């Protein structure tokens, strides 16, 4: 597995990736998310693959910077600007537009990206629109194509019908199921993302994930203090999950 120097050792414990959004190019919003990740104790941050945003993030934190895109060429300039790792995916924002990502396209994007950037740490999201069996097969193919990290998703396909804790578990069920099935067959870390909260983060670890990616549960909050508190709550939930796993 190819890991950037900034990530060496990070996966020895459950990781928390804080996501600002693949289509979020608002500098103030990204800055607030990055600051919250830094002050809250996250492992790394995930921002749009944009040179100016990479420079902004690096001025605000020493955490590793992940950049997300679905166009391989965007990664080249972002890495040159200082991004530590790259992510093909965070597809959730596209589904409302009617844009689908099928297995063949994601695999081809992975091959193109790896050819352009053979040494960078590469994470790839497996689309939740695929059947669970197809997600598992794609994950295996992505690892063969050079993916270092596999990310699951599924929050937008879930329609919770209950409030409170039960609703949070219902929301996370698709991505948890994908993480469980994929983690059993791949040798690289699996990040469980989309619909994850402090309630379900420990369930992701129990499902075999190496960590979680969280976006809207943090970046949609209306104050920096609330965002920092949300990050800390997730960090504590993951730490508790790790202690229980080691017990």
mmCIF file of C-alpha atoms in Angstrom:
data_model
loop_
_atom_site.group_PDB
_atom_site.id
_atom_site.type_symbol
_atom_site.label_atom_id
_atom_site.label_comp_id
_atom_site.label_asym_id
_atom_site.label_seq_id
_atom_site.Cartn_x
_atom_site.Cartn_y
_atom_site.Cartn_z
ATOM 1 C CA UNK A 1 0.000 0.000 0.000
ATOM 2 C CA UNK A 2 1.269 3.465 -0.926
ATOM 3 C CA UNK A 3 0.876 5.890 1.978
ATOM 4 C CA UNK A 4 2.094 9.467 2.052
ATOM 5 C CA UNK A 5 4.648 10.272 4.791
ATOM 6 C CA UNK A 6 1.975 12.288 6.616
ATOM 7 C CA UNK A 7 -0.246 9.212 6.819
ATOM 8 C CA UNK A 8 2.366 6.744 8.059
ATOM 9 C CA UNK A 9 1.045 5.241 11.252
ATOM 10 C CA UNK A 10 -2.375 6.874 10.917
ATOM 11 C CA UNK A 11 -4.118 3.619 10.126
ATOM 12 C CA UNK A 12 -2.807 1.964 13.284
ATOM 13 C CA UNK A 13 -5.926 3.450 14.913
ATOM 14 C CA UNK A 14 -9.432 4.181 13.586
ATOM 15 C CA UNK A 15 -9.183 7.231 11.358
ATOM 16 C CA UNK A 16 -11.541 10.153 10.891
ATOM 17 C CA UNK A 17 -11.621 11.940 7.557
ATOM 18 C CA UNK A 18 -13.548 15.214 7.616
ATOM 19 C CA UNK A 19 -15.067 16.048 4.228
ATOM 20 C CA UNK A 20 -15.849 19.573 3.033
ATOM 21 C CA UNK A 21 -17.417 18.418 -0.243
ATOM 22 C CA UNK A 22 -16.234 17.545 -3.736
ATOM 23 C CA UNK A 23 -18.295 20.397 -5.217
ATOM 24 C CA UNK A 24 -17.709 22.871 -2.393
ATOM 25 C CA UNK A 25 -15.446 25.627 -3.696
ATOM 26 C CA UNK A 26 -16.518 28.216 -1.116
ATOM 27 C CA UNK A 27 -13.268 29.241 0.558
ATOM 28 C CA UNK A 28 -14.911 30.348 3.815
ATOM 29 C CA UNK A 29 -16.859 27.104 4.124
ATOM 30 C CA UNK A 30 -13.807 24.974 3.360
ATOM 31 C CA UNK A 31 -11.695 26.966 5.816
ATOM 32 C CA UNK A 32 -14.251 26.466 8.595
ATOM 33 C CA UNK A 33 -14.343 22.721 7.943
ATOM 34 C CA UNK A 34 -10.552 22.437 7.879
ATOM 35 C CA UNK A 35 -10.213 24.402 11.128
ATOM 36 C CA UNK A 36 -12.822 22.217 12.812
ATOM 37 C CA UNK A 37 -11.023 19.074 11.652
ATOM 38 C CA UNK A 38 -7.725 20.396 12.971
ATOM 39 C CA UNK A 39 -8.996 21.610 16.336
ATOM 40 C CA UNK A 40 -11.304 18.641 16.803
ATOM 41 C CA UNK A 41 -8.594 16.026 16.343
ATOM 42 C CA UNK A 42 -9.435 14.496 12.951
ATOM 43 C CA UNK A 43 -6.889 12.349 11.105
ATOM 44 C CA UNK A 44 -7.086 14.159 7.776
ATOM 45 C CA UNK A 45 -9.327 16.401 5.686
ATOM 46 C CA UNK A 46 -10.908 15.927 2.272
ATOM 47 C CA UNK A 47 -11.509 18.957 0.043
ATOM 48 C CA UNK A 48 -12.270 19.603 -3.623
ATOM 49 C CA UNK A 49 -9.313 19.167 -5.976
ATOM 50 C CA UNK A 50 -8.604 22.854 -6.447
ATOM 51 C CA UNK A 51 -5.172 24.460 -6.253
ATOM 52 C CA UNK A 52 -6.326 27.516 -4.310
ATOM 53 C CA UNK A 53 -8.223 25.381 -1.798
ATOM 54 C CA UNK A 54 -5.193 23.144 -1.289
ATOM 55 C CA UNK A 55 -3.034 26.183 -0.560
ATOM 56 C CA UNK A 56 -5.700 27.526 1.795
ATOM 57 C CA UNK A 57 -5.984 24.236 3.668
ATOM 58 C CA UNK A 58 -2.216 23.902 4.016
ATOM 59 C CA UNK A 59 -2.076 27.391 5.515
ATOM 60 C CA UNK A 60 -4.601 26.355 8.176
ATOM 61 C CA UNK A 61 -3.509 22.869 9.233
ATOM 62 C CA UNK A 62 -0.688 20.371 9.256
ATOM 63 C CA UNK A 63 -3.156 17.507 8.840
ATOM 64 C CA UNK A 64 -2.782 15.498 5.618
ATOM 65 C CA UNK A 65 -4.849 16.973 2.793
ATOM 66 C CA UNK A 66 -6.941 14.678 0.589
ATOM 67 C CA UNK A 67 -8.430 16.110 -2.598
ATOM 68 C CA UNK A 68 -11.501 14.696 -4.326
ATOM 69 C CA UNK A 69 -12.531 14.812 -7.976
ATOM 70 C CA UNK A 70 -13.918 12.700 -10.782
ATOM 71 C CA UNK A 71 -11.602 14.190 -13.407
ATOM 72 C CA UNK A 72 -8.089 12.669 -13.182
ATOM 73 C CA UNK A 73 -6.371 15.733 -14.629
ATOM 74 C CA UNK A 74 -7.496 17.839 -11.651
ATOM 75 C CA UNK A 75 -5.421 15.682 -9.339
ATOM 76 C CA UNK A 76 -2.140 16.534 -11.049
ATOM 77 C CA UNK A 77 -2.253 20.251 -10.232
ATOM 78 C CA UNK A 78 -3.675 19.623 -6.754
ATOM 79 C CA UNK A 79 -0.840 17.232 -5.901
ATOM 80 C CA UNK A 80 1.682 19.725 -7.258
ATOM 81 C CA UNK A 81 0.150 22.292 -4.885
ATOM 82 C CA UNK A 82 0.760 19.990 -1.921
ATOM 83 C CA UNK A 83 -2.111 17.500 -1.619
ATOM 84 C CA UNK A 84 -1.027 14.387 0.278
ATOM 85 C CA UNK A 85 -3.535 11.924 -1.154
ATOM 86 C CA UNK A 86 -6.346 11.826 -3.686
ATOM 87 C CA UNK A 87 -9.885 10.471 -3.761
ATOM 88 C CA UNK A 88 -11.901 9.446 -6.793
ATOM 89 C CA UNK A 89 -15.402 9.871 -5.557
ATOM 90 C CA UNK A 90 -17.630 11.321 -2.946
ATOM 91 C CA UNK A 91 -20.292 10.739 -5.588
ATOM 92 C CA UNK A 92 -23.251 11.719 -3.384
ATOM 93 C CA UNK A 93 -23.426 15.278 -4.695
ATOM 94 C CA UNK A 94 -23.909 14.015 -8.254
ATOM 95 C CA UNK A 95 -26.878 11.724 -7.703
ATOM 96 C CA UNK A 96 -29.370 14.571 -7.260
ATOM 97 C CA UNK A 97 -28.293 15.795 -10.702
ATOM 98 C CA UNK A 98 -29.090 12.415 -12.216
ATOM 99 C CA UNK A 99 -25.396 11.626 -12.728
ATOM 100 C CA UNK A 100 -24.566 7.958 -12.155
ATOM 101 C CA UNK A 101 -21.165 6.336 -11.846
ATOM 102 C CA UNK A 102 -21.121 2.724 -12.988
ATOM 103 C CA UNK A 103 -18.417 0.194 -12.166
ATOM 104 C CA UNK A 104 -16.691 0.357 -15.551
ATOM 105 C CA UNK A 105 -16.338 4.140 -15.400
ATOM 106 C CA UNK A 106 -14.964 4.168 -11.854
ATOM 107 C CA UNK A 107 -12.459 1.467 -12.764
ATOM 108 C CA UNK A 108 -11.331 3.373 -15.852
ATOM 109 C CA UNK A 109 -10.967 6.600 -13.842
ATOM 110 C CA UNK A 110 -8.804 4.682 -11.380
ATOM 111 C CA UNK A 111 -6.556 3.323 -14.115
ATOM 112 C CA UNK A 112 -6.188 6.759 -15.721
ATOM 113 C CA UNK A 113 -5.410 8.398 -12.397
ATOM 114 C CA UNK A 114 -2.872 5.766 -11.382
ATOM 115 C CA UNK A 115 -1.131 6.133 -14.753
ATOM 116 C CA UNK A 116 -0.847 9.903 -14.219
ATOM 117 C CA UNK A 117 0.192 9.683 -10.560
ATOM 118 C CA UNK A 118 1.821 6.304 -9.879
ATOM 119 C CA UNK A 119 3.174 7.163 -6.410
ATOM 120 C CA UNK A 120 0.383 9.121 -4.695
ATOM 121 C CA UNK A 121 -1.905 7.524 -2.116
ATOM 122 C CA UNK A 122 -5.137 6.799 -3.998
ATOM 123 C CA UNK A 123 -8.554 6.320 -2.420
ATOM 124 C CA UNK A 124 -11.555 5.316 -4.524
ATOM 125 C CA UNK A 125 -15.240 5.360 -3.629
ATOM 126 C CA UNK A 126 -17.403 2.398 -4.590
ATOM 127 C CA UNK A 127 -20.800 3.717 -5.797
ATOM 128 C CA UNK A 128 -23.710 2.598 -3.645
ATOM 129 C CA UNK A 129 -26.015 2.471 -6.681
ATOM 130 C CA UNK A 130 -24.423 -0.895 -7.502
ATOM 131 C CA UNK A 131 -25.727 -4.090 -5.950
ATOM 132 C CA UNK A 132 -23.753 -5.227 -2.930
ATOM 133 C CA UNK A 133 -22.175 -8.085 -4.879
ATOM 134 C CA UNK A 134 -21.155 -5.667 -7.625
ATOM 135 C CA UNK A 135 -19.678 -3.288 -5.041
ATOM 136 C CA UNK A 136 -17.518 -6.087 -3.671
ATOM 137 C CA UNK A 137 -16.347 -7.096 -7.142
ATOM 138 C CA UNK A 138 -15.540 -3.499 -8.053
ATOM 139 C CA UNK A 139 -13.578 -3.027 -4.819
ATOM 140 C CA UNK A 140 -11.432 -6.046 -5.671
ATOM 141 C CA UNK A 141 -10.876 -4.738 -9.204
ATOM 142 C CA UNK A 142 -9.986 -1.271 -7.904
ATOM 143 C CA UNK A 143 -7.305 -2.666 -5.603
ATOM 144 C CA UNK A 144 -5.827 -4.582 -8.538
ATOM 145 C CA UNK A 145 -5.849 -1.315 -10.514
ATOM 146 C CA UNK A 146 -3.857 0.476 -7.810
ATOM 147 C CA UNK A 147 -6.295 1.781 -5.202
ATOM 148 C CA UNK A 148 -4.696 2.091 -1.753
ATOM 149 C CA UNK A 149 -7.920 2.834 0.135
ATOM 150 C CA UNK A 150 -11.524 1.876 -0.629
ATOM 151 C CA UNK A 151 -14.351 4.129 0.519
ATOM 152 C CA UNK A 152 -17.981 3.107 0.846
ATOM 153 C CA UNK A 153 -21.067 5.288 0.584
ATOM 154 C CA UNK A 154 -24.820 4.912 0.824
ATOM 155 C CA UNK A 155 -26.392 7.726 2.826
ATOM 156 C CA UNK A 156 -28.409 9.061 -0.090
ATOM 157 C CA UNK A 157 -29.990 5.664 -0.739
ATOM 158 C CA UNK A 158 -31.297 5.399 2.810
ATOM 159 C CA UNK A 159 -34.642 6.794 3.947
ATOM 160 C CA UNK A 160 -34.825 6.545 7.737
ATOM 161 C CA UNK A 161 -38.344 6.269 9.092
ATOM 162 C CA UNK A 162 -37.557 6.622 12.788
ATOM 163 C CA UNK A 163 -36.199 9.572 14.799
ATOM 164 C CA UNK A 164 -33.228 9.540 17.139
ATOM 165 C CA UNK A 165 -30.716 6.742 17.447
ATOM 166 C CA UNK A 166 -32.725 4.244 15.416
ATOM 167 C CA UNK A 167 -32.962 6.716 12.558
ATOM 168 C CA UNK A 168 -29.206 7.302 12.628
ATOM 169 C CA UNK A 169 -28.595 3.563 12.368
ATOM 170 C CA UNK A 170 -31.095 3.274 9.509
ATOM 171 C CA UNK A 171 -29.332 6.139 7.727
ATOM 172 C CA UNK A 172 -25.954 4.421 7.938
ATOM 173 C CA UNK A 173 -27.123 0.885 7.139
ATOM 174 C CA UNK A 174 -26.215 0.858 3.395
ATOM 175 C CA UNK A 175 -22.648 2.095 3.870
ATOM 176 C CA UNK A 176 -22.133 -0.164 6.904
ATOM 177 C CA UNK A 177 -23.269 -3.174 4.890
ATOM 178 C CA UNK A 178 -20.894 -2.274 2.068
ATOM 179 C CA UNK A 179 -17.991 -1.787 4.484
ATOM 180 C CA UNK A 180 -18.639 -5.170 6.090
ATOM 181 C CA UNK A 181 -18.733 -7.053 2.800
ATOM 182 C CA UNK A 182 -15.804 -5.219 1.181
ATOM 183 C CA UNK A 183 -13.503 -5.328 4.222
ATOM 184 C CA UNK A 184 -13.751 -9.116 4.180
ATOM 185 C CA UNK A 185 -12.229 -9.432 0.707
ATOM 186 C CA UNK A 186 -9.691 -6.613 0.257
ATOM 187 C CA UNK A 187 -6.329 -6.171 1.946
ATOM 188 C CA UNK A 188 -6.348 -2.352 1.903
ATOM 189 C CA UNK A 189 -8.051 -0.064 4.453
ATOM 190 C CA UNK A 190 -11.767 0.569 3.994
ATOM 191 C CA UNK A 191 -13.277 3.921 4.961
ATOM 192 C CA UNK A 192 -16.986 3.962 5.718
ATOM 193 C CA UNK A 193 -18.579 7.241 4.596
ATOM 194 C CA UNK A 194 -21.951 8.827 3.843
ATOM 195 C CA UNK A 195 -24.568 8.997 6.566
ATOM 196 C CA UNK A 196 -22.136 8.297 9.410
ATOM 197 C CA UNK A 197 -22.617 9.893 12.842
ATOM 198 C CA UNK A 198 -21.047 9.544 16.276
ATOM 199 C CA UNK A 199 -23.653 6.837 16.950
ATOM 200 C CA UNK A 200 -22.722 4.744 13.917
ATOM 201 C CA UNK A 201 -18.968 5.417 13.686
ATOM 202 C CA UNK A 202 -18.248 2.584 16.176
ATOM 203 C CA UNK A 203 -20.482 0.293 14.107
ATOM 204 C CA UNK A 204 -18.305 1.044 11.084
ATOM 205 C CA UNK A 205 -15.221 -0.130 12.979
ATOM 206 C CA UNK A 206 -17.071 -3.228 14.148
ATOM 207 C CA UNK A 207 -17.985 -3.875 10.498
ATOM 208 C CA UNK A 208 -14.316 -3.998 9.559
ATOM 209 C CA UNK A 209 -13.699 -0.437 8.426
ATOM 210 C CA UNK A 210 -10.376 1.214 9.233
ATOM 211 C CA UNK A 211 -12.138 4.507 9.816
ATOM 212 C CA UNK A 212 -14.924 6.812 8.716
ATOM 213 C CA UNK A 213 -15.440 9.768 6.437
ATOM 214 C CA UNK A 214 -17.918 12.386 7.632
ATOM 215 C CA UNK A 215 -19.134 15.433 5.753
ATOM 216 C CA UNK A 216 -22.594 16.916 6.217
ATOM 217 C CA UNK A 217 -22.805 15.982 9.906
ATOM 218 C CA UNK A 218 -20.000 18.523 10.351
ATOM 219 C CA UNK A 219 -19.919 20.949 7.422
ATOM 220 C CA UNK A 220 -23.647 21.738 7.545
ATOM 221 C CA UNK A 221 -23.457 23.061 11.103
ATOM 222 C CA UNK A 222 -23.836 26.804 11.512
ATOM 223 C CA UNK A 223 -20.952 27.633 13.830
ATOM 224 C CA UNK A 224 -17.295 26.732 14.118
ATOM 225 C CA UNK A 225 -17.774 25.776 17.768
ATOM 226 C CA UNK A 226 -20.517 23.303 16.839
ATOM 227 C CA UNK A 227 -18.345 21.890 14.052
ATOM 228 C CA UNK A 228 -15.392 21.364 16.391
ATOM 229 C CA UNK A 229 -17.676 19.717 18.946
ATOM 230 C CA UNK A 230 -19.032 17.365 16.262
ATOM 231 C CA UNK A 231 -15.514 16.364 15.233
ATOM 232 C CA UNK A 232 -14.503 15.734 18.843
ATOM 233 C CA UNK A 233 -17.610 13.641 19.404
ATOM 234 C CA UNK A 234 -16.676 11.460 16.429
ATOM 235 C CA UNK A 235 -13.065 11.164 17.596
ATOM 236 C CA UNK A 236 -14.253 10.044 21.030
ATOM 237 C CA UNK A 237 -16.692 7.544 19.504
ATOM 238 C CA UNK A 238 -13.913 6.034 17.402
ATOM 239 C CA UNK A 239 -11.564 5.885 20.386
ATOM 240 C CA UNK A 240 -14.213 4.041 22.385
ATOM 241 C CA UNK A 241 -14.722 1.607 19.515
ATOM 242 C CA UNK A 242 -10.981 0.963 19.367
ATOM 243 C CA UNK A 243 -10.739 0.307 23.114
ATOM 244 C CA UNK A 244 -13.599 -2.182 22.902
ATOM 245 C CA UNK A 245 -11.999 -3.898 19.916
ATOM 246 C CA UNK A 246 -8.749 -4.320 21.847
ATOM 247 C CA UNK A 247 -10.449 -5.503 25.043
#
